[in-house]
Coordinates of C-alpha atoms in Angstrom, one line a residue:
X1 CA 9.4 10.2 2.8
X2 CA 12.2 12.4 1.8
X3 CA 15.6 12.5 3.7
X4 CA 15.7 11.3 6.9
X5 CA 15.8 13.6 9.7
X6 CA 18.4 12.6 12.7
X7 CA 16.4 12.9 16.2
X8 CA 18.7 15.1 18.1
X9 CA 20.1 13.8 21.4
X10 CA 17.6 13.7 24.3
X11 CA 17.4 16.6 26.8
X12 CA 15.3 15.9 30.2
X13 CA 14.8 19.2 30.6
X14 CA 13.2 20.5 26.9
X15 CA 10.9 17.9 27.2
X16 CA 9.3 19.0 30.3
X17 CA 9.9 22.6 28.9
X18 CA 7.9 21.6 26.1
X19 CA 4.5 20.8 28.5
X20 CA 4.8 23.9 30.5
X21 CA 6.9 22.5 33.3
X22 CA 10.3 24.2 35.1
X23 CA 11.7 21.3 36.6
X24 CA 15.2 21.1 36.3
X25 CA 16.3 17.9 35.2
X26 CA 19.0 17.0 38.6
X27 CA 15.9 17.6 41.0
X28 CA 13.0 15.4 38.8
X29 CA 15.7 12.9 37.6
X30 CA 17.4 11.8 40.5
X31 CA 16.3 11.2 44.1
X32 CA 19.1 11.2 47.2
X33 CA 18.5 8.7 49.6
X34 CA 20.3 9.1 53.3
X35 CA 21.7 6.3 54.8
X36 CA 23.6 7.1 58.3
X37 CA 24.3 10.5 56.9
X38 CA 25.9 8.9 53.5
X39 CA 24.2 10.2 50.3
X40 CA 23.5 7.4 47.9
X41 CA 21.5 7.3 44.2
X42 CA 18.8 4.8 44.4
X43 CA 19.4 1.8 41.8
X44 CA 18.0 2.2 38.5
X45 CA 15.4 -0.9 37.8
X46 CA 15.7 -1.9 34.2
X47 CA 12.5 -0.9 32.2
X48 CA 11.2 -4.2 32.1
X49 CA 10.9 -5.2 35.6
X50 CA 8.8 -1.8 36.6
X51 CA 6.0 -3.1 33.9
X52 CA 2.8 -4.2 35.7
X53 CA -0.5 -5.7 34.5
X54 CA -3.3 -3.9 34.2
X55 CA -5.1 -6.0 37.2
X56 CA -3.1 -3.9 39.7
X57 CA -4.0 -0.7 38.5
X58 CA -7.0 1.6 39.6
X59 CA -10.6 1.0 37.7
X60 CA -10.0 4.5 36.2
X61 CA -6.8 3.7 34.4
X62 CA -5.2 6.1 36.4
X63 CA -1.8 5.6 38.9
X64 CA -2.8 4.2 42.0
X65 CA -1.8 5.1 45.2
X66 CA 2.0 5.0 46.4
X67 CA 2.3 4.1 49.5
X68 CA 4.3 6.4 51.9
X69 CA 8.1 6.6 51.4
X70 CA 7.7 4.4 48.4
X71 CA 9.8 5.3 45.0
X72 CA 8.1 6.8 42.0
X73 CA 9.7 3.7 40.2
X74 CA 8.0 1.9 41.7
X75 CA 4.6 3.2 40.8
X76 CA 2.4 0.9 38.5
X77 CA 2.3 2.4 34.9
X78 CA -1.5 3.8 33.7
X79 CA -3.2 0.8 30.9
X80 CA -2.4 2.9 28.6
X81 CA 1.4 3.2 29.0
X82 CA 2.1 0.1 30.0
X83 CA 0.2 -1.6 26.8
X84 CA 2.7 0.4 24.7
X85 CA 5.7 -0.3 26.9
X86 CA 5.1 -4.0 26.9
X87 CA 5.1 -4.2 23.2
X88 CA 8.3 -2.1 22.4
X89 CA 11.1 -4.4 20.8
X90 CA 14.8 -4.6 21.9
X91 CA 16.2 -1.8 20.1
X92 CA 13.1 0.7 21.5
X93 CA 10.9 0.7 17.8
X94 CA 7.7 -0.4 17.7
X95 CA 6.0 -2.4 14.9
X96 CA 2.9 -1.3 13.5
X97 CA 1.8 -5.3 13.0
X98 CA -1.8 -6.5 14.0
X99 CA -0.8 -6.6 17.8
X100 CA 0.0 -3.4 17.9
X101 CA -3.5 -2.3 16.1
X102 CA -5.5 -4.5 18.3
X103 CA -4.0 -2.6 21.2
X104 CA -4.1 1.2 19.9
X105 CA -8.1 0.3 19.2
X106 CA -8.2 3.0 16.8
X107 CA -6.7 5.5 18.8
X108 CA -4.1 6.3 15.2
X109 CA -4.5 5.8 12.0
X110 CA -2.6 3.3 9.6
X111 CA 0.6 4.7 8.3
X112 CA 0.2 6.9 5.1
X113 CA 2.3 5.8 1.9
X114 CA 5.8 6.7 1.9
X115 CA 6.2 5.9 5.5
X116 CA 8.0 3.4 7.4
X117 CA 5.6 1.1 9.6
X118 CA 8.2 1.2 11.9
X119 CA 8.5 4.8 12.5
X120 CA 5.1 5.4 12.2
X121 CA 4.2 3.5 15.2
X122 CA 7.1 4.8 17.1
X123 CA 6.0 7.7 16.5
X124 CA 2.5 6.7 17.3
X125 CA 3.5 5.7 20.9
X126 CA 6.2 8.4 21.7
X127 CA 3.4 10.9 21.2
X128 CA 0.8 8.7 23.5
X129 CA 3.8 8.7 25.9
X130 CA 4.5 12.7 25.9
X131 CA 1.3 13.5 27.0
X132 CA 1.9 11.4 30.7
X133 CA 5.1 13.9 31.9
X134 CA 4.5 12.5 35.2
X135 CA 5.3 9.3 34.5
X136 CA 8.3 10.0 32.6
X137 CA 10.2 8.5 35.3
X138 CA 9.4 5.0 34.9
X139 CA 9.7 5.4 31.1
X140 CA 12.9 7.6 30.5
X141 CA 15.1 4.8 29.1
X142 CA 12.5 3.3 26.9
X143 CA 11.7 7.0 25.5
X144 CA 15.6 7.5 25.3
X145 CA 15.8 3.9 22.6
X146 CA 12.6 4.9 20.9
X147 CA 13.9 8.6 20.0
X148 CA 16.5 7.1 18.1
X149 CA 13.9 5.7 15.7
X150 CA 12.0 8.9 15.3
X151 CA 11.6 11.4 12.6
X152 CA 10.9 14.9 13.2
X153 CA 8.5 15.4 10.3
X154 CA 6.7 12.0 11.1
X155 CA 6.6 13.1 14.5
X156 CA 4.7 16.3 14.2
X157 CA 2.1 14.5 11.4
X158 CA 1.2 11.7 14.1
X159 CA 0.1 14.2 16.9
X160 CA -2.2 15.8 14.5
X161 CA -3.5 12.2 13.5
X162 CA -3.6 10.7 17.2
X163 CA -7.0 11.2 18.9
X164 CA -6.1 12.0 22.2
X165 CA -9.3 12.4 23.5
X166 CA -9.9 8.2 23.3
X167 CA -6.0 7.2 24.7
X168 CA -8.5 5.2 27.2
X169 CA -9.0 3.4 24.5
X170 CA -5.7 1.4 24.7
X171 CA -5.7 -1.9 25.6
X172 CA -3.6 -5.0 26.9
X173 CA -3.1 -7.3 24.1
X174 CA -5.3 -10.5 24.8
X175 CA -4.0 -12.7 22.1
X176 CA -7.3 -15.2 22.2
X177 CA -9.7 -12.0 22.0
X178 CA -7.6 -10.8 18.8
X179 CA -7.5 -13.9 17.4
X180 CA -11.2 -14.5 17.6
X181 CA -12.2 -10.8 16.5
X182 CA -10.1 -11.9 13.4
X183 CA -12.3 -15.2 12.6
X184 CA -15.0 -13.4 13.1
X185 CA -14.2 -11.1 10.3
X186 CA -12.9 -13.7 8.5
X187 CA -16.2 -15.6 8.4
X188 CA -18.6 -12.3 8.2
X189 CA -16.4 -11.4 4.5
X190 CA -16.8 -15.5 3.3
X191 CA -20.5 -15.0 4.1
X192 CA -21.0 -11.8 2.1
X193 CA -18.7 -12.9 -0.9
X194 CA -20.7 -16.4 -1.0
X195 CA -23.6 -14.7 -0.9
X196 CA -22.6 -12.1 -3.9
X197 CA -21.5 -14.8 -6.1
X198 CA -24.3 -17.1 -5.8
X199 CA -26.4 -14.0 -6.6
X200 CA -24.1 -13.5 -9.8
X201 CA -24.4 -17.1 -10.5
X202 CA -28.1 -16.7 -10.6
X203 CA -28.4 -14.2 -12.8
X204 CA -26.4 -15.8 -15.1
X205 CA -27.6 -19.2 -15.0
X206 CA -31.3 -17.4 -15.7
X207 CA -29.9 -15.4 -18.3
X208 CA -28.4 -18.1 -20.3
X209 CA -31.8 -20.2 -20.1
X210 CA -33.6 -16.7 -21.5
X211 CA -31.4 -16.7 -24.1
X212 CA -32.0 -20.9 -24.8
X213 CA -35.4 -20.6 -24.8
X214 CA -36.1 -18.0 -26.8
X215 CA -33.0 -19.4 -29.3
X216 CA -34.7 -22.4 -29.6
X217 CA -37.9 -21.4 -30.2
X218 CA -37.5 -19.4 -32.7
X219 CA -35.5 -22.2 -35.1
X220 CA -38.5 -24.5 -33.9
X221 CA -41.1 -21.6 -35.4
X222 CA -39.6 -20.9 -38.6
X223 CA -40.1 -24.6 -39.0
X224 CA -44.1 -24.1 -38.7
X225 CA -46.1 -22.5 -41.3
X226 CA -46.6 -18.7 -41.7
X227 CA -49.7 -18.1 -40.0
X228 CA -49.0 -20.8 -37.4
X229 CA -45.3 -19.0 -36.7
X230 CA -46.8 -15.2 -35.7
X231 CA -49.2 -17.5 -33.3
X232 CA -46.6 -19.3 -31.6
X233 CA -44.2 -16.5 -31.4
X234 CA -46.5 -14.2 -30.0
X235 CA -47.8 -16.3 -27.3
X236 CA -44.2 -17.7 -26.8
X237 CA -43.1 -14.0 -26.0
X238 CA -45.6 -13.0 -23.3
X239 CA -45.3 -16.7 -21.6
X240 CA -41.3 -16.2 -21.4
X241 CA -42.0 -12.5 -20.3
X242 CA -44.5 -13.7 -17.6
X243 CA -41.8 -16.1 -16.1
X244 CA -38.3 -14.4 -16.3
X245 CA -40.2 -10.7 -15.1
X246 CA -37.8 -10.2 -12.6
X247 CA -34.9 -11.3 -14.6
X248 CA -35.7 -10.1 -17.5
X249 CA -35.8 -6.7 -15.7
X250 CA -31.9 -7.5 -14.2
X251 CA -30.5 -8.0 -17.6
X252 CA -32.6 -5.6 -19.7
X253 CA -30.9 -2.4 -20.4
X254 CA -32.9 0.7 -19.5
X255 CA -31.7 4.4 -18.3
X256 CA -31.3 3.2 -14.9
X257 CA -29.7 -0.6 -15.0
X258 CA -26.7 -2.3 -16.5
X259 CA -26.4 -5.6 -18.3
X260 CA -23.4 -8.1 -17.2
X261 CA -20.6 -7.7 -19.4
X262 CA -21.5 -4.3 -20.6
X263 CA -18.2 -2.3 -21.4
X264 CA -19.3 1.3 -19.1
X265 CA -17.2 3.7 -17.5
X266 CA -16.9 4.6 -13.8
X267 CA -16.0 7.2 -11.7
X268 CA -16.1 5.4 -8.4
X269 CA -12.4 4.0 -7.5
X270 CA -9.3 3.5 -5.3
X271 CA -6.7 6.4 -5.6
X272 CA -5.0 3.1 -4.8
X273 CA -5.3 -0.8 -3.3
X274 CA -4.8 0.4 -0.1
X275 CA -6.9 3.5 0.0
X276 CA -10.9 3.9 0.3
X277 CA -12.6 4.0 -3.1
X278 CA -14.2 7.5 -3.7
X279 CA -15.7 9.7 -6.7
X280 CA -13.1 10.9 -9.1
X281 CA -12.7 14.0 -11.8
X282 CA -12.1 10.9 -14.4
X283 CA -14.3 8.2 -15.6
X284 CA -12.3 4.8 -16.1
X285 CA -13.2 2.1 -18.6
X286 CA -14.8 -1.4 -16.5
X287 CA -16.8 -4.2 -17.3
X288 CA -19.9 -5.0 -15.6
X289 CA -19.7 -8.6 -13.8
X290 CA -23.0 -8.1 -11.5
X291 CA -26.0 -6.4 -11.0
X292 CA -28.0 -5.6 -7.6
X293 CA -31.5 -4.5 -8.7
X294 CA -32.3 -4.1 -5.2
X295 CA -29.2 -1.8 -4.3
X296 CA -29.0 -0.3 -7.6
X297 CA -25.6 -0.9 -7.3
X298 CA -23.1 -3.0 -9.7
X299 CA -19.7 -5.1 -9.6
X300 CA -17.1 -3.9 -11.7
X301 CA -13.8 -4.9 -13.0
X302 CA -11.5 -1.9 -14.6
X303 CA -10.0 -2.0 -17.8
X304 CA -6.8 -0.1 -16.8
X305 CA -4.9 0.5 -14.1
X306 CA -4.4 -2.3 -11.6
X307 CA -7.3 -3.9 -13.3
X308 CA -9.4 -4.3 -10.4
X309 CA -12.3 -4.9 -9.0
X310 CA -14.8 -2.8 -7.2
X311 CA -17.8 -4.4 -5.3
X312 CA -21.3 -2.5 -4.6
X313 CA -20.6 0.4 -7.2
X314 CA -23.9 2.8 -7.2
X315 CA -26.0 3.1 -10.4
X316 CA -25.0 7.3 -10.1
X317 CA -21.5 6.9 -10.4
X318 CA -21.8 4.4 -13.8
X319 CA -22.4 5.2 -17.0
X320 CA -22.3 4.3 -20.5
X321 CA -19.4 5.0 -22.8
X322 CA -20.3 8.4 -24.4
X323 CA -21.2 7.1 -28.1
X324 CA -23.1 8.1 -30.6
X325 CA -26.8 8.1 -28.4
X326 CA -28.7 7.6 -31.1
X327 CA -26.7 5.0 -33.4
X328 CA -26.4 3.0 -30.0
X329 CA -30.6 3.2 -29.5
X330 CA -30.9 2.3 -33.1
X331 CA -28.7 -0.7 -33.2
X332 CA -30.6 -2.0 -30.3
X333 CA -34.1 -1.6 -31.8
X334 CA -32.5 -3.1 -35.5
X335 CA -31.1 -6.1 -33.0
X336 CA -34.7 -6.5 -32.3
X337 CA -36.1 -6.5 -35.6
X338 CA -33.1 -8.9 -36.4
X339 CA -34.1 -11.4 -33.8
X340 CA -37.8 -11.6 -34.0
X341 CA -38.1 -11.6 -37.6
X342 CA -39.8 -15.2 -39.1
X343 CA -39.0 -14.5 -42.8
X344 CA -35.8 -13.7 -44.0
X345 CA -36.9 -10.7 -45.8
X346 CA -37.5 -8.9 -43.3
X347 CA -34.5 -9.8 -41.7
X348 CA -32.6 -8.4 -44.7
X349 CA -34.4 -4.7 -43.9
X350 CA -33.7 -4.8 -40.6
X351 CA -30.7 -3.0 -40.3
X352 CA -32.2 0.1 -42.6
X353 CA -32.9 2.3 -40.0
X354 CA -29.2 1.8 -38.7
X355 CA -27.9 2.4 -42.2
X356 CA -29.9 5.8 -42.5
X357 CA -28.2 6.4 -38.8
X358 CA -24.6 5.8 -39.7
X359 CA -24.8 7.5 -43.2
X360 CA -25.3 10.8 -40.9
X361 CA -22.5 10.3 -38.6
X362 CA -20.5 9.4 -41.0
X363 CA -21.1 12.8 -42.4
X364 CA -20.9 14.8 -39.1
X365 CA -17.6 12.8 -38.3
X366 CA -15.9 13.9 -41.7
X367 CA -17.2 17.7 -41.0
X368 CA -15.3 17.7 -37.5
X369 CA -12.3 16.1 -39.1
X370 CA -12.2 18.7 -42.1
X371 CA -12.3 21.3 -39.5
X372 CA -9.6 20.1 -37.5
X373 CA -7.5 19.7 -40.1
X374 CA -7.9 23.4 -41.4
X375 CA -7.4 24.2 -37.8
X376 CA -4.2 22.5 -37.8
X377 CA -3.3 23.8 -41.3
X378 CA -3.7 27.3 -39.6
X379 CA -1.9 26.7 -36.7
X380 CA 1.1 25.9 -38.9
X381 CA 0.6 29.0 -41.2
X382 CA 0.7 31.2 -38.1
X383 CA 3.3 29.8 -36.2
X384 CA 6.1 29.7 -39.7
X385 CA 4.8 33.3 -40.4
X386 CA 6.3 34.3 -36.8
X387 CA 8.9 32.2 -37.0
X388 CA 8.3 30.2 -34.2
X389 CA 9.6 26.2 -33.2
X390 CA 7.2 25.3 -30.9
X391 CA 5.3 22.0 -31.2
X392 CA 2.0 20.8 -32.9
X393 CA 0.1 19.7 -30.4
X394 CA -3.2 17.5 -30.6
X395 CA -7.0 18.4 -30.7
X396 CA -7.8 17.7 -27.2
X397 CA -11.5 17.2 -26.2
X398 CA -12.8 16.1 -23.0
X399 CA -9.5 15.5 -21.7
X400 CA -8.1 12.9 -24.7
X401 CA -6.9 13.4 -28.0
X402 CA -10.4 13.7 -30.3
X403 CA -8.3 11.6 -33.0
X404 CA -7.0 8.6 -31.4
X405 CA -10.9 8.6 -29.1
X406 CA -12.2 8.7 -32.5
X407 CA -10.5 5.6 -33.7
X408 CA -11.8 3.2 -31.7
X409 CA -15.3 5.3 -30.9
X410 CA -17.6 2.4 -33.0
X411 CA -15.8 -0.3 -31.2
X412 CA -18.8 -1.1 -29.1
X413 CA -20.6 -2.1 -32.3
X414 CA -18.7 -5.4 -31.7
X415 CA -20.8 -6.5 -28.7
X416 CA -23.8 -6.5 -30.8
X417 CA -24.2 -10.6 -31.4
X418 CA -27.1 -9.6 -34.4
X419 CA -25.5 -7.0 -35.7
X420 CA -22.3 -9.5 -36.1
X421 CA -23.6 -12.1 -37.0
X422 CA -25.7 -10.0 -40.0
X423 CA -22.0 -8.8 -41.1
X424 CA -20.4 -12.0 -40.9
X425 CA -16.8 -12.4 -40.1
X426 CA -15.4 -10.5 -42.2
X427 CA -16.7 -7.1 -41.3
X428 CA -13.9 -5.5 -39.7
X429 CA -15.7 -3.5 -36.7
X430 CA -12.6 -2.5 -34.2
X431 CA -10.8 0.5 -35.3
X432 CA -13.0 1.1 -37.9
X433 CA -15.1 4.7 -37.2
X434 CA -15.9 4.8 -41.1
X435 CA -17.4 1.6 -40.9
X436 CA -15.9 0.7 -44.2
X437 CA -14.6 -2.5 -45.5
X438 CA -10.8 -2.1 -43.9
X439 CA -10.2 -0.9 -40.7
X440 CA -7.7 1.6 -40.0
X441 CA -5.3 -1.0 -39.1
X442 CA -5.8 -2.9 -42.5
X443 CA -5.5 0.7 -44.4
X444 CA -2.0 1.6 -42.0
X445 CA -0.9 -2.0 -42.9
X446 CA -1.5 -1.5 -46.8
X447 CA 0.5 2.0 -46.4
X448 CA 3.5 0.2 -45.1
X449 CA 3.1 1.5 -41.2
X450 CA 2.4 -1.9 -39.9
X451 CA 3.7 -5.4 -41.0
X452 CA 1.6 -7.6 -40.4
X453 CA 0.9 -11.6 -41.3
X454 CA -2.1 -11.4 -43.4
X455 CA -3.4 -14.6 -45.8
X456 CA -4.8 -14.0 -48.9
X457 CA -8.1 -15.4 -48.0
X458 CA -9.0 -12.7 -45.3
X459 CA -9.7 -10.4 -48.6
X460 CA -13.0 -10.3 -49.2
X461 CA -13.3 -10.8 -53.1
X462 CA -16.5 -8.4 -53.0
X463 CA -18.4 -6.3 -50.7
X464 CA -21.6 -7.5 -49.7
X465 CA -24.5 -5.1 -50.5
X466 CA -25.5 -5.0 -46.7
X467 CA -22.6 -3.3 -45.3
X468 CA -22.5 -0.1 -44.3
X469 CA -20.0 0.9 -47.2
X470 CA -22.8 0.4 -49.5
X471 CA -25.2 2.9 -48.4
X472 CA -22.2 5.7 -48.7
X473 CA -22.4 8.2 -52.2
X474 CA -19.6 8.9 -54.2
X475 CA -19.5 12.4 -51.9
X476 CA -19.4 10.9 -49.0
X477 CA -16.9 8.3 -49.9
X478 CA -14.3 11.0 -51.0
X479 CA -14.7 12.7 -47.5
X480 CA -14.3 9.8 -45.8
X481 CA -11.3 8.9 -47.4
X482 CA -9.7 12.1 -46.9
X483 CA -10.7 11.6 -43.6
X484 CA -9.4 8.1 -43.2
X485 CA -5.8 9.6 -44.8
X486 CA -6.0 12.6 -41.7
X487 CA -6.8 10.2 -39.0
X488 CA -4.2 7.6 -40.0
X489 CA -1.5 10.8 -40.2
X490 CA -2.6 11.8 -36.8
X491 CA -2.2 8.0 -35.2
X492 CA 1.7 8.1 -37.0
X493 CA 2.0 11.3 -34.8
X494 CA 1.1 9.6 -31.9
X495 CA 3.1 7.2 -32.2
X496 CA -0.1 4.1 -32.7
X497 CA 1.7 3.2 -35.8
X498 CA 5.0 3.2 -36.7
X499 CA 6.5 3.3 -40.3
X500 CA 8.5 -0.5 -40.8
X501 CA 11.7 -0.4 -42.1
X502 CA 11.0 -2.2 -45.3
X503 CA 7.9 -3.3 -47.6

């Protein structure tokens, strides 16, 4: 909260004022007794002392019957009011701790971030307390310590919070009841986390023997000869098909489920740890640990942020990092190609369709570069032909700078195990949306923008003819270079790389 607001000194009369009532505060507040025609005030019982339990009160909660000539003092408090009153501390506060919310039984929220605990629940109960007048009373030196913990603005935010339709809610604290309620929590959250890990751990544990199997099997076939190796594969297939089915159809990726450890993006999260998770105007980067076929729902852990996990997310609110559709469907079926292949000739072809793929992006990825750049370059014209200072600013798209996005937009490449290992090592595929022999940070490192500890024998002495680079004309390769020169320019603006202070 902001500045704290002093609670101004308590007047017996405003209260009552403020419920509709004209009593004036010498008749309600004190009480003459006659003794032999000498006027005396009754004692004053501390607070304490006029607390009773809740077994010698009426079934309804209500005050029960005074007898004749007996004080209103004297009165037992309503369940309600004296559940409050017997959790109040010394100095008249009240502590929002798990007592206290096993006794308001949902009658007020949690406090809201930015607020004390401890105001909040005074407030909580001073508002449960204005709306008994007639037992003000028997509470008008409790209410007098708890006002001095009070805050005006928290004040009038809790009594449009407090349900005061369910204050028979309120209940004596019954510290065995709590504490069992609490086990019994306790035990029902073990049982569903057990349960979702040993689900994860099964679908793992099946996933990993898929991947065996079909590993070794097809070493063991290549070892066969020709005509023997299309036999065995092909009735290896359907027999491993036949008995993962309904793990195979967990792990597979299709438009409607997610594979674990797939890098996807979310728009179902906390606004923070304490808050409810909800849909938000932003998707978020997350890794999926878990899948629920059966829910159509996945466990995620964020990238960002707190980093942290969300259980039961729905398929709606998941979805693939926006890449290049088709390059991602290509390198997928090339993967397949790559892994069922028995001779290594048509291993070597199998990438050809993904070449032919990348060749056009690569082409449509220089065209929206060249026209950014002449966008910028007309920007600049107009603003030194008005004489203006104001600043350059980025080419935003979908939120995000298109630049620095398109740095790292080919990054997912890198989960592709066939497409790595077809590469090799020293295939550079982070940072690198060219798909050339460098990445970006090896080009910003040879420009003097990074320093960097680099051996001599991470150069690769010549490029293979199976990388991407290879497929590229000498048109292309201009474009792209230009291109690299614009995007590395635009990262130095950013601030990704820096220039170093000496070669």
């Amino acid at each position: 909260m902001g500045t704290r607001t002093k609670a101004a000194a308590f007047s017996f009369e405003e209260f009552y004022r403020a419920f509709g009532k004209s009593v004036a505060a010498d008749a309600a507040g004190e009480r003459v007794v006659s003794v032999e025609g000498v006027e005396t005030p009754p004692k004053i019982l501390p607070a304490a002392t006029r607390r009773h339990s809740h077994e010698s009160q009426s079934e309804g909660g209500g005050v029960a019957a005074i007898a004749p000539g007996a004080s209103a003092l004297d009165a037992p408090l309503p369940t309600h009011l004296a559940a409050l009153a017997a959790l109040q501390e010394a100095d008249g506060s009240w502590k929002f701790s798990r007592e206290f919310e096993y006794v308001i039984n949902g009658v007020a929220p949690a406090p809201t971030d930015g607020i004390s605990s401890t105001t909040w629940a005074t407030c909580v109960c001073i508002s449960i307390w204005r709306q008994s007048p007639a037992c003000f009373a028997q509470l008008e030196a409790s209410y007098s310590k708890a006002m001095l913990h009070c805050d005006d603005n928290v004040l009038r935010r809790v009594q449009s919070l407090v349900d005061f339709e369910a204050l028979q809610n309120i209940r004596m604290y019954d510290d065995e009841e709590a504490r069992a309620m609490r086990e019994r929590a306790a035990k029902e959250v073990a049982a569903r986390r057990a349960l979702e890990d040993a689900e994860y751990q099964r679908l793992t544990r099946e996933r990993e023997e898929i991947e065996l199997i079909c590993e070794l099997s097809v070493e063991n076939a290549r070892r066969l000869s020709i005509r023997t190796q299309s036999v065995f594969v092909k009735g290896l297939r359907s027999e491993v098909r036949d008995a993962f089915r309904s793990s195979a159809s967990a792990a597979s990726l299709s438009s409607s489920g997610f594979q674990v450890g797939e890098v996807v993006e979310s728009c179902w999260r906390r606004l923070s740890r304490t808050a409810h998770a909800c849909k938000q105007n932003e998707w978020h980067p997350c890794t999926v640990t878990a899948v629920k076929v059966e829910s159509r729902s996945a466990h995620v852990q964020f990238a960002n942020g707190d980093l942290e996990r969300e259980r039961n997310v729905p398929f709606s609110y998941l979805r693939r990092r926006p890449d290049d559709e088709r390059a991602a469907r290509e390198a997928a079926s090339c993967s397949h190609k790559y892994t069922s292949a028995i001779l290594f000739k048509e291993r070597f072809h199998a990438f050809d369709g993904f070449h032919d793929v990348l060749v056009a992006l690569m082409r449509g990825t220089t065209g929206a570069l060249e026209r950014i750049g002449a966008w910028k370059k007309y920007s600049a014209s107009l603003r030194s032909s008005r004489k203006t200072t104001c600043e350059q600013h980025a080419f935003v798209w979908n939120g995000s700078n298109f630049v620095l996005t398109l740095s790292r937009s080919l990054d997912f490449l890198a989960s592709n195990r066939e497409l790595v290992e077809w590469y090799g090592d020293e295939f550079p595929l982070e940072m690198n949306p060219f798909m050339l022999s460098k990445s970006l940070v090896d080009r910003a490192e040879d420009m003097g923008l990074l320093r960097l500890h680099k051996n001599d024998s991470d150069e690769v002495a010549a490029m293979p003819t199976w990388w991407p680079e290879a497929h590229y004309d000498d048109e292309l390769l201009a474009r792209i270079a230009r291109a690299e020169t614009f995007v590395i320019r635009e990262m130095v603006a950013a601030g990704v790389f820096a220039p170093s202070e000496s070669r």
